[in-house]
GROMACS .gro file of C-alpha atoms in nm:
model
  404
    1MET     CA    1  -3.327  -2.360   0.159
    2VAL     CA    2  -3.214  -2.000   0.196
    3LYS     CA    3  -3.315  -1.787  -0.101
    4ILE     CA    4  -3.030  -1.559  -0.203
    5GLU     CA    5  -3.120  -1.269  -0.428
    6PRO     CA    6  -2.852  -1.178  -0.683
    7PHE     CA    7  -2.634  -0.896  -0.549
    8ALA     CA    8  -2.681  -0.662  -0.843
    9VAL     CA    9  -2.420  -0.395  -0.774
   10GLU     CA   10  -2.144  -0.643  -0.695
   11GLN     CA   11  -2.222  -0.847  -1.006
   12TRP     CA   12  -2.218  -0.530  -1.218
   13MET     CA   13  -1.882  -0.424  -1.078
   14GLU     CA   14  -1.733  -0.772  -1.116
   15LYS     CA   15  -1.840  -0.779  -1.481
   16TYR     CA   16  -1.704  -0.438  -1.584
   17GLU     CA   17  -1.462  -0.277  -1.338
   18THR     CA   18  -1.142  -0.455  -1.441
   19SER     CA   19  -1.193  -0.399  -1.814
   20THR     CA   20  -1.318  -0.040  -1.825
   21THR     CA   21  -1.087   0.253  -1.898
   22TYR     CA   22  -1.223   0.515  -1.656
   23ASN     CA   23  -1.372   0.354  -1.347
   24ILE     CA   24  -1.580   0.623  -1.183
   25ALA     CA   25  -1.812   0.368  -1.032
   26GLU     CA   26  -1.569   0.267  -0.755
   27THR     CA   27  -1.678   0.372  -0.405
   28CYS     CA   28  -1.344   0.375  -0.220
   29CYS     CA   29  -1.138   0.687  -0.174
   30ALA     CA   30  -0.853   0.638  -0.422
   31SER     CA   31  -0.664   0.332  -0.305
   32ILE     CA   32  -0.312   0.356  -0.166
   33SER     CA   33  -0.012   0.126  -0.134
   34ILE     CA   34   0.189   0.029   0.172
   35ASP     CA   35   0.454   0.277   0.063
   36ASP     CA   36   0.190   0.551   0.034
   37LEU     CA   37   0.064   0.467   0.380
   38THR     CA   38   0.406   0.482   0.542
   39ASN     CA   39   0.476   0.812   0.363
   40LEU     CA   40   0.159   0.956   0.517
   41SER     CA   41   0.285   0.876   0.866
   42SER     CA   42   0.424   1.172   1.060
   43GLU     CA   43   0.671   0.936   1.230
   44LYS     CA   44   0.899   0.817   0.952
   45SER     CA   45   1.077   0.591   1.199
   46SER     CA   46   0.753   0.406   1.279
   47ILE     CA   47   0.754   0.030   1.254
   48ASP     CA   48   0.678  -0.090   0.903
   49PRO     CA   49   0.329  -0.250   0.918
   50LEU     CA   50   0.472  -0.552   0.740
   51SER     CA   51   0.764  -0.606   0.979
   52LEU     CA   52   0.630  -0.939   1.097
   53SER     CA   53   0.904  -1.156   0.952
   54THR     CA   54   0.991  -1.315   1.286
   55ARG     CA   55   0.635  -1.362   1.408
   56LYS     CA   56   0.471  -1.700   1.365
   57LEU     CA   57   0.164  -1.658   1.146
   58THR     CA   58  -0.093  -1.822   1.369
   59TYR     CA   59  -0.458  -1.720   1.369
   60GLY     CA   60  -0.351  -1.425   1.581
   61ALA     CA   61  -0.589  -1.232   1.805
   62ILE     CA   62  -0.927  -1.388   1.742
   63ARG     CA   63  -1.136  -1.075   1.810
   64GLY     CA   64  -0.872  -0.842   1.663
   65SER     CA   65  -0.550  -0.712   1.815
   66ASP     CA   66  -0.562  -0.497   2.126
   67GLU     CA   67  -0.377  -0.226   1.933
   68PHE     CA   68  -0.626  -0.210   1.648
   69ARG     CA   69  -0.934  -0.228   1.870
   70GLY     CA   70  -0.775   0.032   2.097
   71HIS     CA   71  -0.746   0.277   1.807
   72LEU     CA   72  -1.110   0.215   1.715
   73SER     CA   73  -1.216   0.253   2.078
   74HIS     CA   74  -1.049   0.594   2.083
   75LEU     CA   75  -1.227   0.703   1.764
   76TYR     CA   76  -1.569   0.603   1.897
   77SER     CA   77  -1.501   0.764   2.237
   78VAL     CA   78  -1.424   1.117   2.113
   79LYS     CA   79  -1.680   1.375   2.235
   80THR     CA   80  -1.892   1.112   2.408
   81PRO     CA   81  -1.965   1.103   2.782
   82THR     CA   82  -1.907   0.727   2.801
   83PRO     CA   83  -1.599   0.578   2.630
   84LEU     CA   84  -1.649   0.266   2.419
   85PRO     CA   85  -1.441  -0.023   2.558
   86LYS     CA   86  -1.229  -0.211   2.305
   87GLU     CA   87  -1.405  -0.528   2.424
   88ASN     CA   88  -1.716  -0.391   2.252
   89ILE     CA   89  -1.549  -0.414   1.910
   90LEU     CA   90  -1.514  -0.724   1.692
   91ILE     CA   91  -1.282  -0.720   1.390
   92THR     CA   92  -1.416  -0.881   1.071
   93ALA     CA   93  -1.318  -0.945   0.710
   94GLY     CA   94  -1.455  -0.617   0.578
   95ALA     CA   95  -1.779  -0.433   0.652
   96ILE     CA   96  -1.963  -0.672   0.422
   97GLN     CA   97  -1.886  -0.957   0.661
   98ALA     CA   98  -1.964  -0.736   0.958
   99ASN     CA   99  -2.311  -0.664   0.822
  100PHE     CA  100  -2.378  -1.025   0.727
  101LEU     CA  101  -2.262  -1.155   1.063
  102LEU     CA  102  -2.475  -0.902   1.250
  103TYR     CA  103  -2.793  -1.001   1.064
  104TYR     CA  104  -2.708  -1.373   1.084
  105THR     CA  105  -2.687  -1.326   1.459
  106LEU     CA  106  -2.983  -1.097   1.522
  107VAL     CA  107  -3.269  -1.170   1.283
  108GLY     CA  108  -3.470  -1.463   1.155
  109PRO     CA  109  -3.822  -1.580   1.069
  110GLY     CA  110  -4.090  -1.385   1.252
  111ASP     CA  111  -3.880  -1.070   1.284
  112HIS     CA  112  -3.957  -0.740   1.117
  113VAL     CA  113  -3.679  -0.511   0.995
  114ILE     CA  114  -3.701  -0.149   0.877
  115CYS     CA  115  -3.429  -0.043   0.633
  116HIS     CA  116  -3.326   0.304   0.515
  117TYR     CA  117  -3.361   0.316   0.132
  118PRO     CA  118  -3.204   0.354  -0.121
  119THR     CA  119  -2.897   0.180   0.013
  120TYR     CA  120  -2.650  -0.101  -0.038
  121GLN     CA  121  -2.858  -0.405  -0.129
  122GLN     CA  122  -2.697  -0.625   0.135
  123LEU     CA  123  -2.869  -0.426   0.409
  124TYR     CA  124  -3.215  -0.548   0.310
  125SER     CA  125  -3.152  -0.861   0.102
  126VAL     CA  126  -2.961  -1.048   0.373
  127PRO     CA  127  -3.231  -1.002   0.642
  128GLU     CA  128  -3.488  -1.119   0.386
  129SER     CA  129  -3.278  -1.426   0.303
  130LEU     CA  130  -3.276  -1.512   0.673
  131GLY     CA  131  -3.655  -1.512   0.685
  132ALA     CA  132  -3.722  -1.164   0.824
  133GLU     CA  133  -3.983  -0.934   0.673
  134VAL     CA  134  -3.826  -0.609   0.557
  135THR     CA  135  -3.999  -0.274   0.513
  136LEU     CA  136  -3.813  -0.011   0.315
  137TRP     CA  137  -3.808   0.334   0.475
  138LYS     CA  138  -3.785   0.540   0.159
  139ALA     CA  139  -3.600   0.867   0.122
  140LYS     CA  140  -3.680   1.075  -0.186
  141GLN     CA  141  -3.476   1.313  -0.398
  142ASP     CA  142  -3.752   1.575  -0.386
  143ASP     CA  143  -3.697   1.591  -0.008
  144GLY     CA  144  -3.319   1.607  -0.041
  145TRP     CA  145  -3.302   1.235   0.049
  146ALA     CA  146  -3.414   1.326   0.403
  147LEU     CA  147  -3.588   1.069   0.623
  148ASP     CA  148  -3.941   1.126   0.757
  149VAL     CA  149  -3.938   1.028   1.124
  150LYS     CA  150  -4.319   1.031   1.148
  151GLU     CA  151  -4.322   0.771   0.873
  152LEU     CA  152  -4.082   0.560   1.078
  153GLU     CA  153  -4.327   0.558   1.367
  154SER     CA  154  -4.600   0.433   1.133
  155LEU     CA  155  -4.377   0.149   1.005
  156ILE     CA  156  -4.299   0.000   1.346
  157ARG     CA  157  -4.478  -0.323   1.440
  158PRO     CA  158  -4.486  -0.528   1.761
  159ASN     CA  159  -4.224  -0.764   1.610
  160THR     CA  160  -3.990  -0.494   1.476
  161LYS     CA  161  -3.644  -0.614   1.577
  162LEU     CA  162  -3.408  -0.385   1.391
  163ILE     CA  163  -3.386  -0.042   1.227
  164ILE     CA  164  -3.108  -0.025   0.966
  165LEU     CA  165  -2.950   0.307   0.871
  166ASN     CA  166  -2.678   0.398   0.622
  167ASN     CA  167  -2.503   0.717   0.727
  168PRO     CA  168  -2.352   0.866   0.510
  169GLN     CA  169  -2.580   0.709   0.253
  170ASN     CA  170  -2.478   0.499  -0.045
  171PRO     CA  171  -2.561   0.586  -0.326
  172THR     CA  172  -2.681   0.944  -0.264
  173GLY     CA  173  -2.409   1.090  -0.042
  174ALA     CA  174  -2.681   1.226   0.188
  175ILE     CA  175  -2.642   1.237   0.565
  176ILE     CA  176  -2.882   1.171   0.850
  177PRO     CA  177  -2.837   1.485   1.062
  178ARG     CA  178  -2.793   1.481   1.439
  179SER     CA  179  -3.150   1.592   1.519
  180THR     CA  180  -3.298   1.314   1.305
  181LEU     CA  181  -3.065   1.054   1.459
  182GLU     CA  182  -3.173   1.167   1.805
  183GLU     CA  183  -3.540   1.129   1.709
  184ILE     CA  184  -3.476   0.780   1.570
  185VAL     CA  185  -3.303   0.680   1.893
  186ASP     CA  186  -3.593   0.812   2.101
  187ILE     CA  187  -3.840   0.606   1.895
  188ALA     CA  188  -3.628   0.290   1.911
  189ARG     CA  189  -3.562   0.325   2.283
  190ARG     CA  190  -3.934   0.328   2.365
  191GLN     CA  191  -3.967  -0.024   2.224
  192SER     CA  192  -3.610  -0.155   2.277
  193ILE     CA  193  -3.552  -0.186   1.902
  194ILE     CA  194  -3.191  -0.234   1.794
  195ILE     CA  195  -3.045   0.030   1.563
  196HIS     CA  196  -2.775  -0.072   1.318
  197ALA     CA  197  -2.591   0.204   1.133
  198ASP     CA  198  -2.368   0.109   0.843
  199GLU     CA  199  -2.114   0.393   0.879
  200VAL     CA  200  -1.867   0.269   0.622
  201TYR     CA  201  -1.840   0.615   0.456
  202ARG     CA  202  -1.780   0.789   0.786
  203PRO     CA  203  -1.584   1.017   0.843
  204VAL     CA  204  -1.561   1.147   0.484
  205PHE     CA  205  -1.763   1.462   0.561
  206HIS     CA  206  -1.655   1.701   0.287
  207SER     CA  207  -1.956   1.935   0.268
  208ILE     CA  208  -2.055   1.983   0.632
  209SER     CA  209  -1.837   2.116   0.910
  210PRO     CA  210  -1.787   1.934   1.241
  211GLY     CA  211  -1.894   2.261   1.402
  212ASP     CA  212  -2.237   2.247   1.238
  213PRO     CA  213  -2.505   2.164   1.500
  214GLU     CA  214  -2.649   1.904   1.261
  215PHE     CA  215  -2.316   1.732   1.199
  216PRO     CA  216  -2.398   1.359   1.230
  217PRO     CA  217  -2.224   1.175   1.514
  218SER     CA  218  -2.177   0.801   1.515
  219VAL     CA  219  -2.491   0.627   1.631
  220LEU     CA  220  -2.282   0.486   1.918
  221SER     CA  221  -2.247   0.831   2.073
  222LEU     CA  222  -2.618   0.894   2.134
  223GLY     CA  223  -2.653   0.724   2.472
  224TYR     CA  224  -2.861   0.421   2.364
  225GLU     CA  225  -2.735   0.076   2.456
  226HIS     CA  226  -2.897  -0.110   2.166
  227THR     CA  227  -2.694   0.058   1.894
  228VAL     CA  228  -2.450  -0.109   1.655
  229ALA     CA  229  -2.214   0.048   1.402
  230THR     CA  230  -2.027  -0.132   1.126
  231SER     CA  231  -1.747   0.005   0.913
  232SER     CA  232  -1.421  -0.087   0.743
  233MET     CA  233  -1.083   0.025   0.616
  234SER     CA  234  -1.206   0.021   0.255
  235LYS     CA  235  -1.396   0.340   0.181
  236ALA     CA  236  -1.275   0.625   0.402
  237TYR     CA  237  -0.928   0.478   0.458
  238SER     CA  238  -0.838   0.367   0.101
  239LEU     CA  239  -0.737   0.014   0.204
  240ALA     CA  240  -0.997  -0.218   0.053
  241GLY     CA  241  -0.726  -0.471  -0.030
  242ILE     CA  242  -0.661  -0.568   0.330
  243ARG     CA  243  -1.026  -0.674   0.382
  244VAL     CA  244  -1.066  -0.545   0.736
  245GLY     CA  245  -1.386  -0.420   0.897
  246TRP     CA  246  -1.555  -0.425   1.236
  247ILE     CA  247  -1.870  -0.439   1.442
  248ALA     CA  248  -1.891  -0.200   1.738
  249SER     CA  249  -2.179  -0.182   1.983
  250ARG     CA  250  -2.280  -0.028   2.311
  251SER     CA  251  -2.412  -0.376   2.395
  252LYS     CA  252  -2.139  -0.624   2.486
  253ALA     CA  253  -2.402  -0.899   2.457
  254ILE     CA  254  -2.448  -0.822   2.087
  255ILE     CA  255  -2.073  -0.839   2.028
  256ASP     CA  256  -2.047  -1.171   2.212
  257SER     CA  257  -2.336  -1.314   2.008
  258CYS     CA  258  -2.171  -1.203   1.684
  259MET     CA  259  -1.846  -1.361   1.802
  260ALA     CA  260  -2.024  -1.692   1.858
  261GLY     CA  261  -2.169  -1.674   1.508
  262ARG     CA  262  -1.836  -1.587   1.355
  263ASP     CA  263  -1.685  -1.912   1.474
  264TYR     CA  264  -1.872  -2.067   1.181
  265THR     CA  265  -1.730  -1.826   0.922
  266THR     CA  266  -1.382  -1.675   0.952
  267ILE     CA  267  -1.199  -1.747   1.275
  268SER     CA  268  -0.995  -1.427   1.269
  269VAL     CA  269  -0.857  -1.153   1.048
  270GLY     CA  270  -0.504  -1.215   0.918
  271GLN     CA  271  -0.222  -1.075   1.126
  272LEU     CA  272  -0.078  -0.882   0.831
  273ASP     CA  273  -0.411  -0.714   0.760
  274ASP     CA  274  -0.465  -0.629   1.126
  275ALA     CA  275  -0.115  -0.478   1.147
  276ILE     CA  276  -0.167  -0.257   0.841
  277ALA     CA  277  -0.503  -0.138   0.971
  278SER     CA  278  -0.350  -0.064   1.313
  279PHE     CA  279  -0.076   0.141   1.149
  280ALA     CA  280  -0.328   0.339   0.941
  281LEU     CA  281  -0.546   0.427   1.241
  282ALA     CA  282  -0.259   0.517   1.472
  283PRO     CA  283  -0.234   0.887   1.571
  284HIS     CA  284   0.079   0.933   1.361
  285CYS     CA  285  -0.107   0.835   1.041
  286ILE     CA  286  -0.485   0.865   1.057
  287HIS     CA  287  -0.509   1.244   1.044
  288ASN     CA  288  -0.291   1.275   0.735
  289LEU     CA  289  -0.476   0.988   0.568
  290LEU     CA  290  -0.818   1.141   0.630
  291ARG     CA  291  -0.699   1.488   0.530
  292ARG     CA  292  -0.575   1.343   0.202
  293ASN     CA  293  -0.908   1.174   0.133
  294ILE     CA  294  -1.136   1.460   0.238
  295ASP     CA  295  -0.932   1.706   0.030
  296LEU     CA  296  -0.956   1.466  -0.263
  297ALA     CA  297  -1.332   1.441  -0.218
  298LYS     CA  298  -1.371   1.820  -0.213
  299THR     CA  299  -1.159   1.866  -0.525
  300ASN     CA  300  -1.333   1.594  -0.721
  301LEU     CA  301  -1.683   1.689  -0.612
  302GLY     CA  302  -1.615   2.035  -0.751
  303LEU     CA  303  -1.527   1.881  -1.088
  304LEU     CA  304  -1.842   1.669  -1.091
  305GLU     CA  305  -2.059   1.963  -0.989
  306LYS     CA  306  -1.917   2.170  -1.275
  307PHE     CA  307  -2.013   1.896  -1.520
  308ILE     CA  308  -2.366   1.865  -1.385
  309GLU     CA  309  -2.427   2.240  -1.384
  310SER     CA  310  -2.325   2.258  -1.750
  311HIS     CA  311  -2.554   1.967  -1.839
  312ARG     CA  312  -2.869   2.059  -1.651
  313TRP     CA  313  -3.062   1.990  -1.970
  314ALA     CA  314  -2.993   1.620  -1.916
  315CYS     CA  315  -2.912   1.555  -1.549
  316ASP     CA  316  -3.000   1.661  -1.197
  317TRP     CA  317  -2.903   1.561  -0.845
  318VAL     CA  318  -2.898   1.647  -0.477
  319LYS     CA  319  -2.535   1.741  -0.418
  320PRO     CA  320  -2.370   1.492  -0.180
  321ARG     CA  321  -2.266   1.616   0.164
  322ALA     CA  322  -2.045   1.322   0.258
  323GLY     CA  323  -1.904   0.994   0.139
  324THR     CA  324  -1.775   0.910  -0.206
  325THR     CA  325  -2.085   0.864  -0.422
  326ALA     CA  326  -2.342   1.075  -0.605
  327PHE     CA  327  -2.681   0.963  -0.739
  328VAL     CA  328  -2.744   1.150  -1.063
  329ARG     CA  329  -3.062   1.130  -1.272
  330PHE     CA  330  -3.029   1.150  -1.651
  331SER     CA  331  -3.332   1.238  -1.861
  332LYS     CA  332  -3.452   1.360  -2.200
  333MET     CA  333  -3.722   1.626  -2.213
  334GLY     CA  334  -3.813   1.545  -1.854
  335ARG     CA  335  -3.839   1.168  -1.905
  336PRO     CA  336  -3.582   0.933  -1.745
  337VAL     CA  337  -3.348   0.742  -1.972
  338ASP     CA  338  -3.296   0.368  -1.956
  339ASP     CA  339  -3.010   0.383  -1.706
  340VAL     CA  340  -2.891   0.027  -1.776
  341ALA     CA  341  -2.867   0.094  -2.149
  342PHE     CA  342  -2.703   0.430  -2.078
  343CYS     CA  343  -2.434   0.272  -1.860
  344LYS     CA  344  -2.366  -0.001  -2.113
  345PHE     CA  345  -2.344   0.244  -2.407
  346LEU     CA  346  -2.121   0.477  -2.209
  347ASN     CA  347  -1.881   0.199  -2.115
  348GLU     CA  348  -1.872   0.050  -2.465
  349LYS     CA  349  -1.830   0.377  -2.654
  350ALA     CA  350  -1.643   0.599  -2.408
  351GLY     CA  351  -1.480   0.357  -2.165
  352VAL     CA  352  -1.651   0.524  -1.867
  353LEU     CA  353  -1.808   0.308  -1.597
  354PHE     CA  354  -2.113   0.410  -1.392
  355VAL     CA  355  -2.356   0.194  -1.191
  356PRO     CA  356  -2.720   0.187  -1.312
  357GLY     CA  357  -2.954   0.292  -1.033
  358SER     CA  358  -3.268   0.099  -1.123
  359LEU     CA  359  -3.079  -0.229  -1.156
  360CYS     CA  360  -2.849  -0.199  -0.855
  361PHE     CA  361  -3.046   0.013  -0.607
  362GLY     CA  362  -3.410   0.002  -0.711
  363ARG     CA  363  -3.706  -0.219  -0.639
  364ASP     CA  364  -4.043  -0.215  -0.815
  365GLY     CA  365  -3.924   0.021  -1.086
  366ASP     CA  366  -3.755   0.271  -0.854
  367PHE     CA  367  -3.470   0.498  -0.969
  368LYS     CA  368  -3.516   0.478  -1.344
  369GLY     CA  369  -3.266   0.710  -1.509
  370TYR     CA  370  -3.037   0.724  -1.205
  371VAL     CA  371  -2.669   0.633  -1.207
  372ARG     CA  372  -2.428   0.611  -0.917
  373ILE     CA  373  -2.100   0.792  -0.970
  374GLY     CA  374  -1.800   0.722  -0.746
  375TYR     CA  375  -1.609   1.048  -0.767
  376VAL     CA  376  -1.330   1.009  -0.507
  377CYS     CA  377  -1.099   0.822  -0.742
  378GLU     CA  378  -0.769   0.973  -0.859
  379THR     CA  379  -0.846   1.324  -0.985
  380GLU     CA  380  -0.685   1.250  -1.321
  381VAL     CA  381  -0.915   0.951  -1.374
  382LEU     CA  382  -1.222   1.161  -1.294
  383GLU     CA  383  -1.110   1.448  -1.519
  384LYS     CA  384  -1.049   1.217  -1.815
  385GLY     CA  385  -1.369   1.022  -1.750
  386LEU     CA  386  -1.578   1.340  -1.738
  387GLU     CA  387  -1.417   1.461  -2.060
  388GLN     CA  388  -1.517   1.138  -2.230
  389LEU     CA  389  -1.866   1.175  -2.081
  390ARG     CA  390  -1.893   1.527  -2.226
  391GLU     CA  391  -1.812   1.394  -2.571
  392PHE     CA  392  -2.064   1.114  -2.528
  393MET     CA  393  -2.334   1.363  -2.427
  394LYS     CA  394  -2.271   1.549  -2.753
  395LYS     CA  395  -2.251   1.253  -2.987
  396GLY     CA  396  -2.397   0.943  -2.824
  397PHE     CA  397  -2.660   1.045  -2.571
  398GLU     CA  398  -2.929   1.076  -2.836
  399GLU     CA  399  -2.900   0.698  -2.895
  400VAL     CA  400  -2.983   0.617  -2.531
  401PRO     CA  401  -3.345   0.493  -2.509
  402LEU     CA  402  -3.598   0.621  -2.259
  403ALA     CA  403  -3.697   0.408  -1.964
  404GLU     CA  404  -4.006   0.201  -2.018
   0.00000   0.00000   0.00000
C-alpha cells in the first residue's frame, strides 16, 4: 500500500483560508476575473475566452489545444538557440498534477532522488510515496538560500534518477542564478540524470533585471535534453480557478511517457479552461497581465520590507528576489518562537493568516520560528493585514511561546 504523508501546507490552508480576515498566506498573484482578463487585453475586440456556446463540449484536445501549447512553445523558445516544439508540452490540471504525473511516470522503488529544500512538500513526499529514496539538498538562510553545487556532487549515487529544483523557490523567494543552473546541468549531464524544475513562480522576477548576467533562465533553455519544467496559470498568471498547468521537456520521450500515465488520471483539461489560458497567454494579453503582477509584487514587497525593517527586534529574513512568498523568522531575544502557536494566535486575535514554517516546510525540527508570507495579494489586504500584525506585535506577541 502506498504511504501518503499528510500534505501539511494544503491542510493548513484548507482549514483557515476561507475563514480568515486577511489572507496573506496565499501564494498566487492577486486573482482576477474573466472581465479583468479581457480588460487587460490590448485588443478589445478579441474573442471572449468563453465564447464557446456553439461548440460541443467533448473532451477536446487531449494533450491541450494547439493554440495554448503554441503560446507556451513561444515562451520557452525566446532567447534559446533551439525552439521548443509544442509537441513537447503536455497540458495538465494545474502544476500539482503536472508534478505528480511526472514523478508517477519517472520514479519508483530503487531510484534515488535529490530535492532542493526547503520547498513545496509535494516535490519530495510524492517520490517517497512511490518508493524512491529522497535526499534533501538543503539551502540555508545564512547563505542567502543559495545552493552548494559541491554538495550536490557528494549527494549523487549510482542510482540517482532525478534532481528536483524549485526556481523561484517556495517559500523563500530565492532564485537559482544562471551560473548555478549551468553547473547543475553539467553535473547531471555527466551521468544522464534528469533535472526537473518546478518553475511555477516564473516569470515573477521583481528584484532582478533580465539584463543581469545571473538572471535565471528556464531550465529548458540550457541545452540539456533531460530537462523538464512544470508550471501553471495559478501563481504568475492569477488564474488558479481554471486549474491549468503543464509539463514541458526537451525530451519528447518523457512527454509521451507522462501522456501514457495521464490516461489513468484526467483524460484532458476542460475546453473552457484551455480557452481562458490561451487567451491569457496570447500576445495581446500576456504582457499586460505580467506587468500588472510584477508591479503589484514590487509595491507589496516594499510594504513588507518596511514592516520587517521596523521590527528587526523580532524578525529577520533574506529579502525575496522573485515569486510571491517570503520566509520570515520570528524570535524573542534571539530564540525562535513556536511558529505554529504564533500563526494560530495571530489568526485568532488579529484575523491575519500566515503559514507556519516548521509544520509546513520543515523536517526533523527545521525552520522553527519561520512563517511563510504570501505578499502579492491585493495591496489593500496586505496593508490592513500588516497593520493588524503591528498591533499584535505590540499587544499579543509576548504571549507567543518559544519553540521547544
